[in-house]
Short mmCIF file of C-alpha atoms in Angstrom, two decimals:
data_model
loop_
_atom_site.label_atom_id
_atom_site.label_comp_id
_atom_site.label_asym_id
_atom_site.label_seq_id
_atom_site.Cartn_x
_atom_site.Cartn_y
_atom_site.Cartn_z
CA UNK A 1 0.00 0.00 0.00
CA UNK A 2 1.38 3.35 -1.03
CA UNK A 3 1.07 6.35 1.27
CA UNK A 4 1.15 9.90 -0.05
CA UNK A 5 2.02 12.88 2.11
CA UNK A 6 0.22 16.15 1.61
CA UNK A 7 2.87 18.84 2.12
CA UNK A 8 0.76 21.75 0.88
CA UNK A 9 -0.09 22.94 4.39
CA UNK A 10 3.38 22.46 5.89
CA UNK A 11 4.59 26.08 5.39
CA UNK A 12 1.48 27.49 7.06
CA UNK A 13 1.82 25.07 9.99
CA UNK A 14 5.47 26.00 10.43
CA UNK A 15 4.65 29.71 10.26
CA UNK A 16 1.87 29.32 12.82
CA UNK A 17 4.17 27.37 15.15
CA UNK A 18 6.92 29.97 14.79
CA UNK A 19 4.48 32.80 15.55
CA UNK A 20 2.98 31.16 18.62
CA UNK A 21 6.37 30.10 20.05
CA UNK A 22 8.44 33.04 18.83
CA UNK A 23 9.96 33.90 22.22
CA UNK A 24 10.87 30.33 23.08
CA UNK A 25 12.53 29.84 19.70
CA UNK A 26 14.49 33.07 20.13
CA UNK A 27 15.68 32.01 23.61
CA UNK A 28 16.71 28.58 22.31
CA UNK A 29 18.70 30.09 19.43
CA UNK A 30 20.34 32.59 21.78
CA UNK A 31 21.30 29.83 24.22
CA UNK A 32 22.76 27.79 21.36
CA UNK A 33 24.78 30.79 20.19
CA UNK A 34 26.26 31.37 23.66
CA UNK A 35 27.17 27.68 23.99
CA UNK A 36 28.87 27.79 20.59
CA UNK A 37 30.85 30.83 21.75
CA UNK A 38 31.91 29.67 25.22
CA UNK A 39 32.39 25.89 25.10
CA UNK A 40 34.84 25.79 22.14
CA UNK A 41 36.92 28.50 23.86
CA UNK A 42 37.26 26.22 26.90
CA UNK A 43 38.03 23.14 24.81
CA UNK A 44 40.74 25.01 22.89
CA UNK A 45 42.39 26.10 26.14
CA UNK A 46 41.81 29.82 25.52
CA UNK A 47 39.86 30.42 28.74
CA UNK A 48 41.34 31.61 32.04
CA UNK A 49 40.21 32.09 35.62
CA UNK A 50 40.88 34.81 38.15
CA UNK A 51 41.75 32.07 40.67
CA UNK A 52 44.11 30.15 38.50
CA UNK A 53 43.64 27.03 36.34
CA UNK A 54 40.53 24.92 36.96
CA UNK A 55 39.35 21.70 35.27
CA UNK A 56 37.66 22.08 31.92
CA UNK A 57 34.60 20.12 33.05
CA UNK A 58 33.92 22.69 35.78
CA UNK A 59 34.13 25.52 33.25
CA UNK A 60 31.79 23.69 30.85
CA UNK A 61 29.37 22.96 33.70
CA UNK A 62 29.32 26.65 34.70
CA UNK A 63 28.77 27.65 31.08
CA UNK A 64 25.87 25.21 30.70
CA UNK A 65 24.29 26.47 33.95
CA UNK A 66 24.65 30.04 32.70
CA UNK A 67 22.90 29.15 29.45
CA UNK A 68 20.14 27.42 31.46
CA UNK A 69 19.50 30.61 33.42
CA UNK A 70 19.14 32.40 30.09
CA UNK A 71 16.00 30.38 29.39
CA UNK A 72 14.23 31.84 32.45
CA UNK A 73 15.37 35.44 31.96
CA UNK A 74 11.82 36.58 31.04
CA UNK A 75 10.56 35.55 34.49
CA UNK A 76 13.50 36.67 36.63
CA UNK A 77 16.86 38.24 35.80
CA UNK A 78 18.80 37.62 39.04
CA UNK A 79 19.85 33.97 38.34
CA UNK A 80 21.26 34.91 34.96
CA UNK A 81 23.13 37.93 36.39
CA UNK A 82 24.74 35.84 39.14
CA UNK A 83 25.54 32.94 36.80
CA UNK A 84 27.02 35.23 34.12
CA UNK A 85 29.29 36.93 36.68
CA UNK A 86 30.39 33.51 37.99
CA UNK A 87 31.00 32.33 34.43
CA UNK A 88 33.09 35.43 33.69
CA UNK A 89 35.19 34.99 36.86
CA UNK A 90 35.83 31.26 36.26
CA UNK A 91 36.19 31.20 32.47
CA UNK A 92 36.94 34.78 31.46
CA UNK A 93 33.85 34.86 29.17
CA UNK A 94 32.18 38.32 29.26
CA UNK A 95 29.60 37.71 26.52
CA UNK A 96 27.00 36.08 28.85
CA UNK A 97 27.19 39.18 31.08
CA UNK A 98 26.34 41.36 28.06
CA UNK A 99 23.19 39.32 27.42
CA UNK A 100 22.34 39.45 31.13
CA UNK A 101 22.65 43.26 31.14
CA UNK A 102 20.36 43.48 28.10
CA UNK A 103 17.79 41.09 29.56
CA UNK A 104 17.49 42.83 32.92
CA UNK A 105 16.36 46.07 31.19
CA UNK A 106 14.52 44.73 28.14
CA UNK A 107 12.32 42.50 30.31
CA UNK A 108 12.09 45.17 33.07
CA UNK A 109 13.03 42.67 35.79
CA UNK A 110 15.41 44.97 37.71
CA UNK A 111 14.03 48.25 39.07
CA UNK A 112 17.34 50.09 39.62
CA UNK A 113 19.28 48.71 36.70
CA UNK A 114 21.87 51.52 36.81
CA UNK A 115 23.04 50.31 40.24
CA UNK A 116 23.07 46.70 39.10
CA UNK A 117 25.21 47.66 36.12
CA UNK A 118 28.01 48.93 38.36
CA UNK A 119 29.21 45.51 39.64
CA UNK A 120 28.79 44.04 36.16
CA UNK A 121 30.97 46.77 34.63
CA UNK A 122 33.52 46.39 37.44
CA UNK A 123 33.70 42.62 36.95
CA UNK A 124 34.06 42.99 33.17
CA UNK A 125 36.82 45.61 33.59
CA UNK A 126 38.71 43.43 36.09
CA UNK A 127 38.55 40.35 33.86
CA UNK A 128 39.62 42.37 30.84
CA UNK A 129 42.49 43.87 32.84
CA UNK A 130 43.97 40.49 33.89
CA UNK A 131 43.32 38.85 30.51
CA UNK A 132 46.79 37.99 29.12
CA UNK A 133 45.56 38.52 25.57
CA UNK A 134 44.67 42.19 26.08
CA UNK A 135 46.54 45.31 27.09
CA UNK A 136 46.81 46.35 30.75
CA UNK A 137 45.60 49.95 30.33
CA UNK A 138 42.88 50.43 32.93
CA UNK A 139 40.97 53.19 31.15
CA UNK A 140 40.72 51.09 27.96
CA UNK A 141 39.43 48.17 30.05
CA UNK A 142 36.77 50.49 31.54
CA UNK A 143 35.78 51.73 28.08
CA UNK A 144 35.42 48.17 26.79
CA UNK A 145 33.48 47.16 29.90
CA UNK A 146 31.09 50.07 29.50
CA UNK A 147 30.66 49.20 25.83
CA UNK A 148 29.99 45.52 26.50
CA UNK A 149 27.79 45.91 29.62
CA UNK A 150 26.25 49.38 29.97
CA UNK A 151 25.47 49.83 26.27
CA UNK A 152 23.44 46.56 26.01
CA UNK A 153 21.55 47.58 29.16
CA UNK A 154 20.78 50.96 27.60
CA UNK A 155 19.61 49.29 24.40
CA UNK A 156 17.35 47.09 26.53
CA UNK A 157 15.61 50.18 27.92
CA UNK A 158 14.95 51.38 24.37
CA UNK A 159 13.55 47.98 23.41
CA UNK A 160 11.30 47.99 26.49
CA UNK A 161 10.01 51.46 25.61
CA UNK A 162 9.35 50.36 22.03
CA UNK A 163 7.46 47.29 23.21
CA UNK A 164 5.39 49.44 25.59
CA UNK A 165 4.58 51.84 22.76
CA UNK A 166 3.45 48.95 20.55
CA UNK A 167 1.23 47.59 23.33
CA UNK A 168 -0.32 51.03 23.87
CA UNK A 169 -0.94 51.42 20.15
CA UNK A 170 -2.58 47.99 19.99
CA UNK A 171 -4.72 48.74 23.05
CA UNK A 172 -5.72 52.08 21.55
CA UNK A 173 -6.54 50.41 18.25
CA UNK A 174 -8.72 47.82 19.98
CA UNK A 175 -10.50 50.57 21.90
CA UNK A 176 -11.12 52.53 18.70
CA UNK A 177 -12.40 49.38 16.99
CA UNK A 178 -14.78 48.75 19.89
CA UNK A 179 -15.99 52.35 19.81
CA UNK A 180 -16.51 52.12 16.05
CA UNK A 181 -18.46 48.89 16.53
CA UNK A 182 -20.63 50.54 19.21
CA UNK A 183 -21.29 53.50 16.92
CA UNK A 184 -22.15 51.12 14.10
CA UNK A 185 -24.58 49.20 16.31
CA UNK A 186 -26.25 52.44 17.40
CA UNK A 187 -26.47 53.53 13.79
CA UNK A 188 -28.05 50.21 12.81
CA UNK A 189 -30.56 50.44 15.65
CA UNK A 190 -31.39 54.06 14.80
CA UNK A 191 -31.82 53.44 11.08
CA UNK A 192 -33.81 50.24 11.62
CA UNK A 193 -36.15 52.02 14.01
CA UNK A 194 -36.62 55.04 11.74
CA UNK A 195 -37.11 52.89 8.67
CA UNK A 196 -39.50 50.30 10.06
CA UNK A 197 -41.49 51.88 12.87
CA UNK A 198 -43.34 54.53 10.87
CA UNK A 199 -44.26 52.20 8.01
CA UNK A 200 -45.44 49.47 10.39
CA UNK A 201 -47.44 52.00 12.44
CA UNK A 202 -49.27 53.16 9.32
CA UNK A 203 -49.90 49.56 8.29
CA UNK A 204 -51.32 48.71 11.73
CA UNK A 205 -53.55 51.77 11.70
CA UNK A 206 -54.91 50.89 8.27
CA UNK A 207 -55.39 47.28 9.32
CA UNK A 208 -57.38 48.49 12.33
CA UNK A 209 -59.52 50.67 10.13
CA UNK A 210 -60.53 47.60 8.10
CA UNK A 211 -62.86 46.61 10.93
CA UNK A 212 -64.84 49.84 10.50
CA UNK A 213 -64.51 50.21 6.73
CA UNK A 214 -67.19 49.57 4.16
CA UNK A 215 -66.67 47.22 1.26
CA UNK A 216 -65.71 50.09 -1.02
CA UNK A 217 -62.91 51.19 1.34
CA UNK A 218 -61.36 47.77 1.90
CA UNK A 219 -59.47 47.77 -1.41
CA UNK A 220 -58.03 51.23 -0.75
CA UNK A 221 -56.86 50.31 2.77
CA UNK A 222 -55.40 47.02 1.58
CA UNK A 223 -53.52 48.85 -1.19
CA UNK A 224 -52.14 51.32 1.39
CA UNK A 225 -50.91 48.46 3.57
CA UNK A 226 -49.28 46.82 0.58
CA UNK A 227 -47.59 50.07 -0.49
CA UNK A 228 -46.21 50.73 2.98
CA UNK A 229 -44.91 47.16 3.22
CA UNK A 230 -43.13 47.49 -0.12
CA UNK A 231 -41.74 50.87 0.96
CA UNK A 232 -40.41 49.43 4.23
CA UNK A 233 -38.76 46.52 2.41
CA UNK A 234 -37.18 48.88 -0.11
CA UNK A 235 -35.76 51.11 2.62
CA UNK A 236 -34.41 48.08 4.48
CA UNK A 237 -32.74 46.81 1.33
CA UNK A 238 -31.16 50.20 0.72
CA UNK A 239 -30.08 50.39 4.35
CA UNK A 240 -28.22 47.09 3.99
CA UNK A 241 -26.31 48.41 0.98
CA UNK A 242 -25.09 51.56 2.75
CA UNK A 243 -24.76 50.17 6.26
CA UNK A 244 -20.99 50.27 6.23
CA UNK A 245 -20.79 53.85 4.99
CA UNK A 246 -21.26 57.05 6.93
CA UNK A 247 -23.00 58.95 4.18
CA UNK A 248 -26.77 59.24 3.86
CA UNK A 249 -28.41 57.11 1.12
CA UNK A 250 -28.92 58.99 -2.15
CA UNK A 251 -32.63 58.26 -2.11
CA UNK A 252 -33.09 59.14 1.58
CA UNK A 253 -36.24 61.19 2.10
CA UNK A 254 -35.58 64.88 2.64
CA UNK A 255 -37.55 67.78 4.08
CA UNK A 256 -39.76 68.05 0.99
CA UNK A 257 -41.17 64.59 1.79
CA UNK A 258 -42.64 65.89 5.07
CA UNK A 259 -45.88 66.75 3.29
CA UNK A 260 -46.23 63.07 2.34
CA UNK A 261 -45.93 62.09 6.01
CA UNK A 262 -48.63 64.60 6.91
CA UNK A 263 -50.93 63.23 4.20
CA UNK A 264 -50.39 59.67 5.44
CA UNK A 265 -51.19 60.72 9.01
CA UNK A 266 -54.34 62.53 7.84
CA UNK A 267 -55.41 59.44 5.90
CA UNK A 268 -55.35 57.42 9.13
CA UNK A 269 -57.67 59.89 10.88
CA UNK A 270 -55.16 62.14 12.60
CA UNK A 271 -56.11 65.84 12.53
CA UNK A 272 -52.83 67.37 11.43
CA UNK A 273 -51.81 70.75 9.98
CA UNK A 274 -48.52 71.69 8.38
CA UNK A 275 -46.61 74.95 8.30
CA UNK A 276 -43.69 74.50 5.90
CA UNK A 277 -41.20 77.31 5.30
CA UNK A 278 -37.87 75.69 4.35
CA UNK A 279 -35.73 76.63 1.34
CA UNK A 280 -35.81 74.22 -1.58
CA UNK A 281 -32.21 75.10 -2.51
CA UNK A 282 -29.25 75.12 -0.14
CA UNK A 283 -30.63 72.74 2.47
CA UNK A 284 -27.96 70.08 3.25
CA UNK A 285 -29.03 66.51 2.56
CA UNK A 286 -28.35 65.32 6.11
CA UNK A 287 -30.28 68.24 7.60
CA UNK A 288 -33.24 67.59 5.33
CA UNK A 289 -33.17 63.89 6.18
CA UNK A 290 -33.06 64.72 9.90
CA UNK A 291 -36.10 67.01 9.49
CA UNK A 292 -37.96 64.15 7.84
CA UNK A 293 -37.04 61.76 10.67
CA UNK A 294 -38.17 64.24 13.35
CA UNK A 295 -41.61 64.60 11.75
CA UNK A 296 -41.78 60.86 11.16
CA UNK A 297 -40.98 60.05 14.79
CA UNK A 298 -43.39 62.68 16.09
CA UNK A 299 -46.30 61.50 13.95
CA UNK A 300 -45.55 57.85 14.76
CA UNK A 301 -45.69 58.60 18.49
CA UNK A 302 -48.92 60.54 18.06
CA UNK A 303 -50.43 57.63 16.12
CA UNK A 304 -49.45 55.18 18.85
CA UNK A 305 -50.25 57.22 21.96
CA UNK A 306 -52.76 59.93 20.98
CA UNK A 307 -54.45 59.03 17.67
CA UNK A 308 -57.46 61.36 18.26
CA UNK A 309 -55.42 64.46 19.07
CA UNK A 310 -54.87 67.55 16.92
CA UNK A 311 -51.29 67.87 15.64
CA UNK A 312 -49.37 70.86 14.33
CA UNK A 313 -46.20 70.29 12.29
CA UNK A 314 -43.87 73.27 11.79
CA UNK A 315 -40.78 73.33 9.56
CA UNK A 316 -39.07 76.69 9.20
CA UNK A 317 -35.62 78.26 8.94
CA UNK A 318 -34.50 81.52 10.57
CA UNK A 319 -31.03 82.98 11.18
CA UNK A 320 -29.23 79.91 9.88
CA UNK A 321 -31.14 77.47 12.10
CA UNK A 322 -33.75 74.97 10.96
CA UNK A 323 -36.56 74.41 13.47
CA UNK A 324 -38.81 71.36 13.17
CA UNK A 325 -41.54 70.69 15.70
CA UNK A 326 -44.44 68.27 16.12
CA UNK A 327 -46.90 69.36 18.80
CA UNK A 328 -50.15 67.62 19.71
CA UNK A 329 -52.86 68.49 22.22
CA UNK A 330 -54.36 66.16 24.80
CA UNK A 331 -56.91 64.77 22.33
CA UNK A 332 -60.17 63.12 23.14
CA UNK A 333 -62.75 60.57 22.14
CA UNK A 334 -60.51 57.58 22.99
CA UNK A 335 -58.40 55.65 20.53
CA UNK A 336 -59.98 53.36 18.00
CA UNK A 337 -57.50 50.61 18.85
CA UNK A 338 -54.75 49.96 21.38
CA UNK A 339 -51.63 50.63 19.34
CA UNK A 340 -49.72 50.88 22.58
CA UNK A 341 -50.51 47.22 23.11
CA UNK A 342 -49.78 46.18 19.52
CA UNK A 343 -46.68 48.34 19.22
CA UNK A 344 -45.18 48.56 22.72
CA UNK A 345 -43.09 51.57 23.67
CA UNK A 346 -39.36 50.91 23.30
CA UNK A 347 -37.79 54.31 23.94
CA UNK A 348 -35.23 53.73 21.18
CA UNK A 349 -36.82 56.13 18.70
CA UNK A 350 -36.25 59.33 20.66
CA UNK A 351 -32.80 58.18 21.79
CA UNK A 352 -31.74 57.45 18.21
CA UNK A 353 -33.28 60.71 17.03
CA UNK A 354 -31.32 62.65 19.65
CA UNK A 355 -28.10 60.98 18.50
CA UNK A 356 -28.90 61.91 14.91
CA UNK A 357 -29.54 65.56 15.81
CA UNK A 358 -26.44 65.72 18.04
CA UNK A 359 -24.24 64.51 15.17
CA UNK A 360 -25.44 67.56 13.23
CA UNK A 361 -24.57 69.84 16.19
CA UNK A 362 -28.26 70.41 16.79
CA UNK A 363 -30.50 70.22 19.83
CA UNK A 364 -33.59 68.09 20.47
CA UNK A 365 -36.30 68.93 22.99
CA UNK A 366 -39.28 66.85 24.01
CA UNK A 367 -41.74 67.06 26.81
CA UNK A 368 -45.31 67.80 27.83
CA UNK A 369 -47.07 71.03 26.85
CA UNK A 370 -49.10 73.20 29.27
CA UNK A 371 -52.41 71.91 27.82
CA UNK A 372 -51.49 68.26 28.49
CA UNK A 373 -50.16 67.42 25.05
CA UNK A 374 -46.64 66.61 23.92
CA UNK A 375 -43.98 68.58 22.07
CA UNK A 376 -41.04 67.35 19.97
CA UNK A 377 -38.75 70.10 18.64
CA UNK A 378 -35.41 69.94 16.87
CA UNK A 379 -33.14 72.86 16.06
CA UNK A 380 -30.34 72.19 13.57
CA UNK A 381 -27.76 74.65 12.16
CA UNK A 382 -27.85 74.95 8.39
CA UNK A 383 -24.07 75.05 7.97
CA UNK A 384 -22.27 71.71 8.54
CA UNK A 385 -20.04 71.90 11.60
CA UNK A 386 -21.78 75.01 12.97
CA UNK A 387 -23.17 75.02 16.48
CA UNK A 388 -26.17 76.67 18.05
CA UNK A 389 -25.15 79.89 19.71
CA UNK A 390 -26.54 83.18 20.91
CA UNK A 391 -30.28 83.56 20.65
CA UNK A 392 -30.76 80.11 19.19
CA UNK A 393 -29.10 78.46 22.17
CA UNK A 394 -31.08 80.60 24.64
CA UNK A 395 -34.29 79.81 22.85
CA UNK A 396 -33.47 76.11 22.76
CA UNK A 397 -32.69 76.13 26.46
CA UNK A 398 -35.82 77.86 27.68
CA UNK A 399 -37.39 79.98 24.99
CA UNK A 400 -40.92 79.95 23.66
CA UNK A 401 -41.99 76.59 22.26
CA UNK A 402 -44.12 76.39 19.13
#
């Protein structure tokens, strides 16, 4: 029986293993490099000790122990520092001390690393001074000791700072991604509410009117329900196509479509009047769309909570500020059907509307009126990026309400 090996996925497996065990692989390669540097020096008889000749097996044992402490340098630096100093004293090898100086700062395992560097530099200078293969000039030994010990420690501090900066950048990136995801979820909830709630409210109202309609009116009401259902599906489909973009859909309803909302509300029995005084030219698309959503939310709430009330819709622009308000009185006669039961109050509509107005640097007010009704008013600056100020801000804070 012949067995075939599939080697197509081997590179990816190796890459994944190298990524997940990157630090361990680096420590193993570093330990191998130090062994290759120290052990052959001992075997060739080029090593020396401050206390005179010692057996080669002791030197090799000390070198192996020093390399072993290198493997735990990320958890604690003291064993490697002590072992590297012992290795330097017994074998004359300064290289392990250089790696120990780098590790104690790069891994941030020694708080006062400058003080710890002093005995390491002193030991390196003493070993270099008694080394028969080098000169006996003390200041040159100090310079070489500083270069081999203090400089790696200083480089370790730079590496630690770089790693900390990378971690901060990654944490900041994750935080920004989470904030963007939260904004996207709020946008989805706001758009879904604005798109669906009004159309469904009109459909429910028309469905309720079927119980009181004559045979001649049934076809008209059924056609209205069908049209609103198709409209809601179309808006949802368009919403899905632009969900990942910040811009408003090209076909988003603007301020000129407010009259259509008023006509729909009147067709369901709501007594509504409209005062429209907005410019047809120069009105930003987002501002016009926000005006439409304010009227839509106001009329939807009236249909659900006060279907027999009288409603006044005002859309006007003065001094660079667009004011849109939907005000209804207390109403009377009792509702024809319990829309509050069929469409329970969620509280998301006004919250999403306030977010929409705030993004345009506007202000949204809502609350009861003196005669027991309810008022919903939005004031939005015409210029993008402008903010309400002066009289507009005072009026929005406590001025006369329409």
